[in-house]
Amino acid sequence: MHAHPPFSHPTAQVQIDLAERSYPIVIGSGLLGNAQTYKDLPRAATALVVSNTAVAPLYAAKLTQALQAHFARVLLVALPDGEAHKDWPTLQLIFDALLENGCDRKTVLFALGGGVVGDMTGFAAASYMRGVPFVQVPTTLLAQVDSSVGGKTAINHPLGKNMIGAFYQPQLVVCDLDLLQTLPARELSAGLAEVIKYGPIADMEFFAWLETSLDALLAKEPGALAHAIRRSCEIKAWVVGQDERESGLRAILNFGHTFGHAMESGLGYGEWLHGEGVGCGMVIAAHLSQRLGRVDLAFVERLTTLVRRCGLPVRAPILSVGDNAGRYLELMRIDKKSEAGEIRFVVIDGPGKAAVCAAPDAVVREVIDFCCA
Ligand code: NAD
Ligand code: GLY
């Protein structure tokens, strides 16, 4: 018997419903190099594929060939790889390529890479000539289940993660499962953190399915991956469709991120992967939820077990040899959810439901001290 649905349907589609900014997410095998995948995009003379030095050698030629059926000119810019390059100088390389090649305002940008390439390409598309169309072709699990969907685009600032950016929706998201076969194990685990996230905040049945299907996911079985990506995208579509610009509900997608972002910027971008920060951050946020009386310890342990089984860290890193909890608090105050210097945390309000609330510094300190290695 299958613990997950067999992979019988080659392509699934999830729709993001945002009136005139609506778009499909297509999920399946063999999509990248199939010209049909791109047939409904706006007509233009030029496509610019934005990728990085690790992903471009693997997949840019295949994408370029498929796009040549629709665009007279297909250009490529390969950015330096890694979170440490999600910054102004690297963003500028995209604008350099656009301007040096005389790209007009109809030019379509294609983000071929993980969340770093996706976030930067989206930001470039939002601002080049005040906005050009773009397509997300996510190549990591994390990007296929989260970052390519919903229109958040950004670069980092040394003082805070994703601090400079825009909301800007793509025209299409192409999740080709085949691309995940070359993904390193550590990156697969990082992506699983964002998959797990959807359980506690919205769907404990999905969480239970993850508990039984984790080995299949770690083995990259296409049926298991397809189901995980599809359900994650459905939940994200449901949230983004109600609150595109995060005036309320969308904040629940940041479960674990307030602590995780502090780890990423506190350790130096690229030291811990984003998904590692989120995985460990969810464990801390679950402990905080328990201290605030919203979930029981059994739930915290269940979540911790699944995060650990993914190969993700569950003990938080020390960010300062002095006042470590104070350093976390200082970094978390820069979070975008903070209001007038007060940190807002996503907590689990009973399994399957999330809430956003403030918490006394003393309780947050206790939880951080408890969770740090
Ligand atoms: P990433 O983009 O750095 O990719 C991870 C690594 O895998 C990179 O070295 C990349 O070159 C490599 N890689 C990518 N695809 C590959 C493939 N198919 N085969 C082999 N190697 C491959 O990291 P990520 O985890 O994809 O994304 C993290 C970023 O996403 C963070 O900057 C985070 O802030 C952002 N993010 C954004 C949103 C959003 O809503 N916009 C949501 C979640 C995360
Ligand atoms: N990844 C959080 C969001 O898209 O809102």
Short mmCIF file of C-alpha atoms and ligand atoms in Angstrom, two decimals:
data_model
loop_
_atom_site.label_atom_id
_atom_site.label_comp_id
_atom_site.label_asym_id
_atom_site.label_seq_id
_atom_site.Cartn_x
_atom_site.Cartn_y
_atom_site.Cartn_z
CA MET A 1 0.00 0.00 0.00
CA HIS A 2 1.22 3.53 -0.77
CA ALA A 3 1.73 5.92 2.16
CA HIS A 4 1.36 8.70 -0.42
CA PRO A 5 -0.58 8.98 -3.68
CA PRO A 6 1.05 7.23 -6.67
CA PHE A 7 2.42 9.66 -9.25
CA SER A 8 -0.19 9.04 -11.94
CA HIS A 9 -1.03 12.60 -13.01
CA PRO A 10 1.87 14.17 -14.87
CA THR A 11 0.86 17.76 -14.18
CA ALA A 12 -1.12 19.36 -11.37
CA GLN A 13 -2.17 22.98 -11.30
CA VAL A 14 -2.82 25.28 -8.36
CA GLN A 15 -4.27 28.71 -9.01
CA ILE A 16 -3.32 31.90 -7.15
CA ASP A 17 -6.49 33.99 -7.18
CA LEU A 18 -5.67 37.69 -7.05
CA ALA A 19 -8.06 39.25 -9.59
CA GLU A 20 -5.96 40.68 -12.45
CA ARG A 21 -2.76 39.43 -10.79
CA SER A 22 -3.90 35.76 -10.75
CA TYR A 23 -1.60 33.05 -12.11
CA PRO A 24 -1.14 29.28 -12.21
CA ILE A 25 1.47 27.14 -10.47
CA VAL A 26 2.11 24.05 -12.62
CA ILE A 27 3.62 21.03 -10.89
CA GLY A 28 4.94 17.96 -12.70
CA SER A 29 7.74 16.22 -14.55
CA GLY A 30 9.32 17.26 -17.85
CA LEU A 31 8.01 20.84 -17.69
CA LEU A 32 11.26 22.81 -17.92
CA GLY A 33 12.24 21.88 -21.49
CA ASN A 34 8.71 21.71 -22.91
CA ALA A 35 7.86 24.81 -24.97
CA GLN A 36 4.15 24.23 -24.24
CA THR A 37 4.77 25.14 -20.59
CA TYR A 38 5.35 28.77 -21.61
CA LYS A 39 2.75 29.13 -24.37
CA ASP A 40 0.37 31.48 -22.51
CA LEU A 41 2.96 34.09 -21.50
CA PRO A 42 2.87 37.65 -22.85
CA ARG A 43 4.48 38.00 -26.27
CA ALA A 44 7.84 39.78 -26.27
CA ALA A 45 11.03 39.96 -28.32
CA THR A 46 13.35 39.16 -25.44
CA ALA A 47 13.49 36.81 -22.49
CA LEU A 48 16.19 37.16 -19.83
CA VAL A 49 16.93 34.04 -17.81
CA VAL A 50 18.36 34.96 -14.40
CA SER A 51 20.14 32.09 -12.71
CA ASN A 52 23.32 31.49 -10.72
CA THR A 53 26.71 29.91 -11.36
CA ALA A 54 25.62 26.57 -9.80
CA VAL A 55 22.21 26.14 -11.45
CA ALA A 56 22.84 27.67 -14.90
CA PRO A 57 25.25 24.91 -16.04
CA LEU A 58 22.64 22.30 -15.08
CA TYR A 59 19.44 23.75 -16.51
CA ALA A 60 19.82 27.04 -18.42
CA ALA A 61 20.38 25.42 -21.83
CA LYS A 62 17.20 23.35 -21.55
CA LEU A 63 15.12 26.35 -20.54
CA THR A 64 16.68 28.54 -23.22
CA GLN A 65 15.88 25.99 -25.91
CA ALA A 66 12.21 25.82 -24.86
CA LEU A 67 11.92 29.62 -24.70
CA GLN A 68 13.34 30.03 -28.20
CA ALA A 69 9.97 28.80 -29.49
CA HIS A 70 8.40 32.01 -28.12
CA PHE A 71 11.14 34.67 -27.91
CA ALA A 72 13.45 35.85 -30.73
CA ARG A 73 16.22 36.51 -28.20
CA VAL A 74 16.89 34.54 -25.01
CA LEU A 75 19.63 36.00 -22.80
CA LEU A 76 21.23 34.60 -19.66
CA VAL A 77 22.78 36.23 -16.62
CA ALA A 78 24.39 33.94 -14.01
CA LEU A 79 24.69 35.56 -10.57
CA PRO A 80 27.17 34.48 -7.89
CA ASP A 81 25.63 31.69 -5.81
CA GLY A 82 24.43 31.96 -2.23
CA GLU A 83 22.51 33.91 0.40
CA ALA A 84 25.56 36.14 1.01
CA HIS A 85 25.00 37.52 -2.53
CA LYS A 86 21.36 38.47 -2.02
CA ASP A 87 22.41 42.11 -2.02
CA TRP A 88 22.60 45.38 -3.98
CA PRO A 89 25.77 44.66 -6.02
CA THR A 90 24.34 41.33 -7.23
CA LEU A 91 20.94 42.85 -8.01
CA GLN A 92 22.76 45.44 -10.09
CA LEU A 93 24.11 42.65 -12.33
CA ILE A 94 20.54 41.96 -13.48
CA PHE A 95 19.96 45.63 -14.35
CA ASP A 96 23.36 45.72 -16.11
CA ALA A 97 22.34 42.77 -18.29
CA LEU A 98 18.96 44.34 -19.09
CA LEU A 99 20.36 47.74 -20.02
CA GLU A 100 23.49 46.57 -21.82
CA ASN A 101 21.27 44.42 -24.06
CA GLY A 102 18.74 47.19 -24.72
CA CYS A 103 15.88 45.24 -23.12
CA ASP A 104 12.52 47.00 -23.41
CA ARG A 105 9.62 47.07 -20.95
CA LYS A 106 8.01 43.98 -22.49
CA THR A 107 11.04 41.80 -21.74
CA VAL A 108 10.09 38.75 -19.68
CA LEU A 109 12.42 37.72 -16.83
CA PHE A 110 12.74 34.05 -15.86
CA ALA A 111 14.04 33.23 -12.37
CA LEU A 112 15.81 29.87 -12.70
CA GLY A 113 17.09 28.92 -9.26
CA GLY A 114 16.23 28.69 -5.59
CA GLY A 115 14.71 31.33 -3.36
CA VAL A 116 17.71 33.63 -3.60
CA VAL A 117 17.53 33.90 -7.39
CA GLY A 118 13.72 34.03 -7.24
CA ASP A 119 13.56 36.85 -4.69
CA MET A 120 16.18 38.91 -6.53
CA THR A 121 14.72 38.37 -10.00
CA GLY A 122 11.28 39.30 -8.72
CA PHE A 123 12.63 42.52 -7.20
CA ALA A 124 14.46 43.34 -10.45
CA ALA A 125 11.26 42.68 -12.42
CA ALA A 126 9.26 44.89 -10.05
CA SER A 127 11.59 47.83 -10.57
CA TYR A 128 13.08 47.58 -14.09
CA MET A 129 11.31 50.27 -16.12
CA ARG A 130 8.80 50.34 -13.20
CA GLY A 131 7.79 46.74 -13.80
CA VAL A 132 8.24 43.98 -16.38
CA PRO A 133 6.62 40.50 -16.41
CA PHE A 134 8.45 37.61 -14.76
CA VAL A 135 8.16 33.86 -14.37
CA GLN A 136 9.34 31.73 -11.47
CA VAL A 137 11.10 28.47 -12.38
CA PRO A 138 12.04 27.29 -8.88
CA THR A 139 14.79 24.65 -8.67
CA THR A 140 14.85 23.93 -4.91
CA LEU A 141 12.15 22.29 -2.83
CA LEU A 142 12.02 25.40 -0.66
CA ALA A 143 11.36 27.59 -3.68
CA GLN A 144 8.77 25.21 -5.14
CA VAL A 145 6.72 25.07 -1.92
CA ASP A 146 7.09 28.64 -0.77
CA SER A 147 9.35 31.38 -2.10
CA SER A 148 8.30 31.28 -5.77
CA VAL A 149 4.64 31.68 -4.82
CA GLY A 150 2.92 34.79 -3.50
CA GLY A 151 4.97 37.67 -4.84
CA LYS A 152 7.30 38.55 -1.97
CA THR A 153 10.58 39.77 -3.47
CA ALA A 154 13.57 41.19 -1.62
CA ILE A 155 17.27 41.51 -0.93
CA ASN A 156 18.95 41.42 2.49
CA HIS A 157 20.51 44.29 4.42
CA PRO A 158 23.42 43.56 6.79
CA LEU A 159 21.12 44.67 9.62
CA GLY A 160 18.12 42.56 8.63
CA LYS A 161 16.86 39.83 6.36
CA ASN A 162 14.68 40.63 3.31
CA MET A 163 14.43 44.26 4.43
CA ILE A 164 14.40 45.85 0.97
CA GLY A 165 11.89 44.61 -1.57
CA ALA A 166 8.42 44.73 -3.07
CA PHE A 167 5.26 42.71 -3.48
CA TYR A 168 5.22 41.73 -7.13
CA GLN A 169 3.45 38.68 -8.54
CA PRO A 170 4.87 36.44 -11.29
CA GLN A 171 2.88 35.49 -14.39
CA LEU A 172 3.49 31.77 -13.92
CA VAL A 173 5.28 29.37 -11.56
CA VAL A 174 6.79 26.20 -13.06
CA CYS A 175 7.60 23.48 -10.49
CA ASP A 176 9.45 20.75 -12.38
CA LEU A 177 10.01 17.80 -10.02
CA ASP A 178 12.87 16.47 -12.14
CA LEU A 179 15.06 19.42 -11.12
CA LEU A 180 15.01 18.30 -7.49
CA GLN A 181 16.99 15.17 -8.36
CA THR A 182 20.26 17.18 -8.39
CA LEU A 183 19.46 19.03 -5.16
CA PRO A 184 21.97 18.30 -2.36
CA ALA A 185 20.53 16.49 0.70
CA ARG A 186 21.13 19.49 2.99
CA GLU A 187 19.07 21.72 0.66
CA LEU A 188 16.27 19.14 0.46
CA SER A 189 16.08 19.14 4.26
CA ALA A 190 15.99 22.94 4.30
CA GLY A 191 13.01 22.83 1.92
CA LEU A 192 11.24 20.31 4.12
CA ALA A 193 11.23 22.89 6.94
CA GLU A 194 8.91 25.11 4.87
CA VAL A 195 6.77 22.08 3.97
CA ILE A 196 6.38 21.07 7.63
CA LYS A 197 5.40 24.65 8.48
CA TYR A 198 2.06 24.28 6.69
CA GLY A 199 0.94 21.50 9.07
CA PRO A 200 0.91 23.28 12.45
CA ILE A 201 -0.43 26.54 10.96
CA ALA A 202 -3.19 25.09 8.77
CA ASP A 203 -3.51 21.35 8.23
CA MET A 204 -2.64 18.68 10.80
CA GLU A 205 -3.80 15.92 8.41
CA PHE A 206 -1.01 17.03 6.08
CA PHE A 207 1.34 17.00 9.08
CA ALA A 208 0.36 13.39 9.83
CA TRP A 209 0.92 12.51 6.16
CA LEU A 210 4.40 14.04 6.39
CA GLU A 211 5.14 11.90 9.44
CA THR A 212 4.34 8.73 7.47
CA SER A 213 5.85 9.88 4.15
CA LEU A 214 9.07 11.51 5.31
CA ASP A 215 11.30 8.64 4.20
CA ALA A 216 9.77 8.77 0.70
CA LEU A 217 10.37 12.51 0.59
CA LEU A 218 13.97 12.16 1.74
CA ALA A 219 14.40 9.55 -1.02
CA LYS A 220 12.97 12.09 -3.52
CA GLU A 221 10.13 9.80 -4.64
CA PRO A 222 8.25 11.82 -7.28
CA GLY A 223 4.78 10.87 -6.00
CA ALA A 224 5.61 12.02 -2.49
CA LEU A 225 7.29 15.21 -3.72
CA ALA A 226 4.36 16.03 -6.01
CA HIS A 227 1.87 15.68 -3.16
CA ALA A 228 3.98 17.71 -0.72
CA ILE A 229 4.49 20.52 -3.25
CA ARG A 230 0.87 20.57 -4.33
CA ARG A 231 -0.57 20.67 -0.79
CA SER A 232 1.97 23.31 0.28
CA CYS A 233 1.07 25.48 -2.71
CA GLU A 234 -2.66 25.00 -2.07
CA ILE A 235 -2.30 26.22 1.51
CA LYS A 236 -0.09 29.13 0.46
CA ALA A 237 -2.58 30.03 -2.31
CA TRP A 238 -5.43 29.99 0.22
CA VAL A 239 -3.53 32.38 2.53
CA VAL A 240 -2.15 34.73 -0.16
CA GLY A 241 -5.56 34.89 -1.89
CA GLN A 242 -7.00 36.43 1.29
CA ASP A 243 -4.11 38.67 2.32
CA GLU A 244 -1.66 39.41 -0.50
CA ARG A 245 0.23 42.19 1.31
CA GLU A 246 0.32 40.71 4.80
CA SER A 247 -2.01 43.04 6.57
CA GLY A 248 -3.01 40.13 8.82
CA LEU A 249 -3.44 36.43 8.01
CA ARG A 250 -0.36 36.07 5.77
CA ALA A 251 1.91 36.56 8.79
CA ILE A 252 1.14 32.96 9.82
CA LEU A 253 3.38 31.82 6.94
CA ASN A 254 6.22 33.24 9.03
CA PHE A 255 5.88 30.54 11.70
CA GLY A 256 9.44 29.94 12.95
CA HIS A 257 10.84 32.76 10.84
CA THR A 258 11.22 35.43 13.54
CA PHE A 259 13.70 33.24 15.42
CA GLY A 260 15.12 31.82 12.17
CA HIS A 261 15.85 35.23 10.62
CA ALA A 262 17.69 36.23 13.83
CA MET A 263 19.86 33.13 13.45
CA GLU A 264 20.56 33.86 9.78
CA SER A 265 21.57 37.49 10.25
CA GLY A 266 23.19 36.90 13.66
CA LEU A 267 25.44 34.10 12.37
CA GLY A 268 26.14 35.88 9.06
CA TYR A 269 24.09 35.15 5.92
CA GLY A 270 24.86 31.72 4.46
CA GLU A 271 26.17 30.16 7.68
CA TRP A 272 22.87 28.46 8.46
CA LEU A 273 20.54 27.86 5.51
CA HIS A 274 17.21 29.70 5.59
CA GLY A 275 15.35 26.41 6.00
CA GLU A 276 17.61 25.39 8.88
CA GLY A 277 16.77 28.63 10.68
CA VAL A 278 13.07 28.05 9.99
CA GLY A 279 13.20 24.42 11.20
CA CYS A 280 14.91 25.32 14.46
CA GLY A 281 12.85 28.52 14.72
CA MET A 282 9.61 26.47 14.58
CA VAL A 283 10.82 24.38 17.51
CA ILE A 284 11.50 27.54 19.56
CA ALA A 285 8.18 29.07 18.49
CA ALA A 286 6.40 25.86 19.53
CA HIS A 287 8.06 26.06 22.96
CA LEU A 288 6.95 29.68 23.20
CA SER A 289 3.39 28.65 22.27
CA GLN A 290 3.48 26.03 25.03
CA ARG A 291 4.76 28.53 27.64
CA LEU A 292 1.94 30.86 26.62
CA GLY A 293 -0.55 28.04 27.26
CA ARG A 294 -1.63 27.54 23.67
CA VAL A 295 -0.37 23.99 22.96
CA ASP A 296 0.74 21.10 25.12
CA LEU A 297 4.22 19.60 25.43
CA ALA A 298 3.17 16.53 23.42
CA PHE A 299 2.64 18.77 20.38
CA VAL A 300 6.04 20.45 20.86
CA GLU A 301 7.70 17.04 21.03
CA ARG A 302 5.85 15.80 17.93
CA LEU A 303 7.00 18.81 15.91
CA THR A 304 10.56 18.57 17.25
CA THR A 305 10.73 14.90 16.26
CA LEU A 306 9.67 15.59 12.67
CA VAL A 307 12.10 18.51 12.32
CA ARG A 308 14.92 16.34 13.69
CA ARG A 309 14.02 13.44 11.36
CA CYS A 310 14.50 15.82 8.40
CA GLY A 311 18.11 16.27 9.48
CA LEU A 312 17.43 19.84 10.57
CA PRO A 313 18.90 21.42 13.73
CA VAL A 314 16.57 21.55 16.73
CA ARG A 315 18.97 23.25 19.16
CA ALA A 316 19.40 26.97 18.55
CA PRO A 317 22.84 28.48 17.96
CA ILE A 318 24.54 30.81 20.45
CA LEU A 319 24.63 34.27 18.86
CA SER A 320 26.51 36.02 21.67
CA VAL A 321 28.81 34.76 24.41
CA GLY A 322 27.53 37.64 26.55
CA ASP A 323 23.77 38.19 26.77
CA ASN A 324 22.72 35.61 24.17
CA ALA A 325 18.95 35.94 24.67
CA GLY A 326 19.38 39.73 24.60
CA ARG A 327 21.14 39.45 21.23
CA TYR A 328 18.22 37.38 19.86
CA LEU A 329 15.77 40.00 21.13
CA GLU A 330 17.82 42.81 19.57
CA LEU A 331 17.87 41.06 16.18
CA MET A 332 14.19 40.11 16.33
CA ARG A 333 13.11 43.71 16.98
CA ILE A 334 14.19 44.46 13.38
CA ASP A 335 11.65 41.86 12.10
CA LYS A 336 9.07 43.26 9.67
CA LYS A 337 6.22 42.13 11.92
CA SER A 338 7.48 44.29 14.81
CA GLU A 339 5.24 47.20 15.72
CA ALA A 340 6.70 50.23 17.54
CA GLY A 341 9.65 48.10 18.68
CA GLU A 342 7.41 45.30 20.00
CA ILE A 343 8.20 41.88 18.55
CA ARG A 344 5.20 39.94 17.19
CA PHE A 345 5.51 36.14 17.21
CA VAL A 346 3.62 33.55 15.20
CA VAL A 347 2.44 31.01 17.75
CA ILE A 348 0.46 27.80 17.39
CA ASP A 349 -2.97 28.29 18.88
CA GLY A 350 -3.85 24.61 19.11
CA PRO A 351 -2.48 22.24 16.44
CA GLY A 352 -3.49 23.34 12.92
CA LYS A 353 -4.16 26.96 13.82
CA ALA A 354 -1.78 29.91 14.14
CA ALA A 355 -2.01 33.32 15.77
CA VAL A 356 0.23 36.36 15.95
CA CYS A 357 0.94 37.90 19.36
CA ALA A 358 3.45 39.72 21.52
CA ALA A 359 5.12 37.92 24.42
CA PRO A 360 6.84 39.19 27.58
CA ASP A 361 10.63 39.50 27.10
CA ALA A 362 11.17 37.38 30.22
CA VAL A 363 9.26 34.44 28.70
CA VAL A 364 11.06 34.79 25.35
CA ARG A 365 14.41 34.84 27.18
CA GLU A 366 13.49 31.68 29.10
CA VAL A 367 12.55 29.88 25.90
CA ILE A 368 15.72 30.94 24.08
CA ASP A 369 17.92 29.89 27.01
CA PHE A 370 16.13 26.52 27.07
CA CYS A 371 16.51 25.95 23.30
CA CYS A 372 20.12 27.07 22.89
CA ALA A 373 22.81 24.43 22.65
P1 NAD B 1 19.13 29.09 -2.53
O1 NAD B 1 18.41 29.87 -3.54
O2 NAD B 1 20.39 29.66 -1.99
O3 NAD B 1 19.43 27.65 -3.12
C1 NAD B 1 20.09 26.71 -2.33
C2 NAD B 1 21.36 26.15 -3.00
O4 NAD B 1 20.99 25.11 -3.89
C3 NAD B 1 22.15 27.14 -3.81
O5 NAD B 1 23.52 26.91 -3.66
C4 NAD B 1 21.70 26.84 -5.23
O6 NAD B 1 22.63 27.22 -6.19
C5 NAD B 1 21.55 25.35 -5.19
N1 NAD B 1 20.58 24.78 -6.13
C6 NAD B 1 19.39 25.32 -6.46
N2 NAD B 1 18.71 24.46 -7.22
C7 NAD B 1 19.48 23.37 -7.41
C8 NAD B 1 19.30 22.15 -8.10
N3 NAD B 1 18.16 21.84 -8.72
N4 NAD B 1 20.32 21.27 -8.11
C9 NAD B 1 21.47 21.54 -7.42
N5 NAD B 1 21.67 22.67 -6.73
C10 NAD B 1 20.68 23.58 -6.72
O7 NAD B 1 18.20 28.79 -1.27
P2 NAD B 1 16.67 28.39 -1.12
O8 NAD B 1 16.61 27.54 0.08
O9 NAD B 1 16.07 27.91 -2.38
O10 NAD B 1 15.96 29.80 -0.82
C11 NAD B 1 16.23 30.52 0.34
C12 NAD B 1 15.87 31.97 0.11
O11 NAD B 1 14.47 32.05 -0.14
C13 NAD B 1 16.16 32.87 1.29
O12 NAD B 1 16.82 34.02 0.84
C14 NAD B 1 14.78 33.21 1.82
O13 NAD B 1 14.74 34.47 2.44
C15 NAD B 1 13.96 33.16 0.59
N6 NAD B 1 12.52 32.91 0.84
C16 NAD B 1 11.63 33.75 0.27
C17 NAD B 1 10.27 33.53 0.43
C18 NAD B 1 9.28 34.41 -0.28
O14 NAD B 1 8.08 34.30 0.01
N7 NAD B 1 9.70 35.24 -1.20
C19 NAD B 1 9.83 32.44 1.21
C20 NAD B 1 10.78 31.61 1.77
C21 NAD B 1 12.13 31.85 1.59
N1 GLY B 2 7.16 32.97 3.11
C1 GLY B 2 6.26 33.87 3.76
C2 GLY B 2 5.30 34.53 2.84
O1 GLY B 2 5.31 34.31 1.65
O2 GLY B 2 4.51 35.30 3.28
#
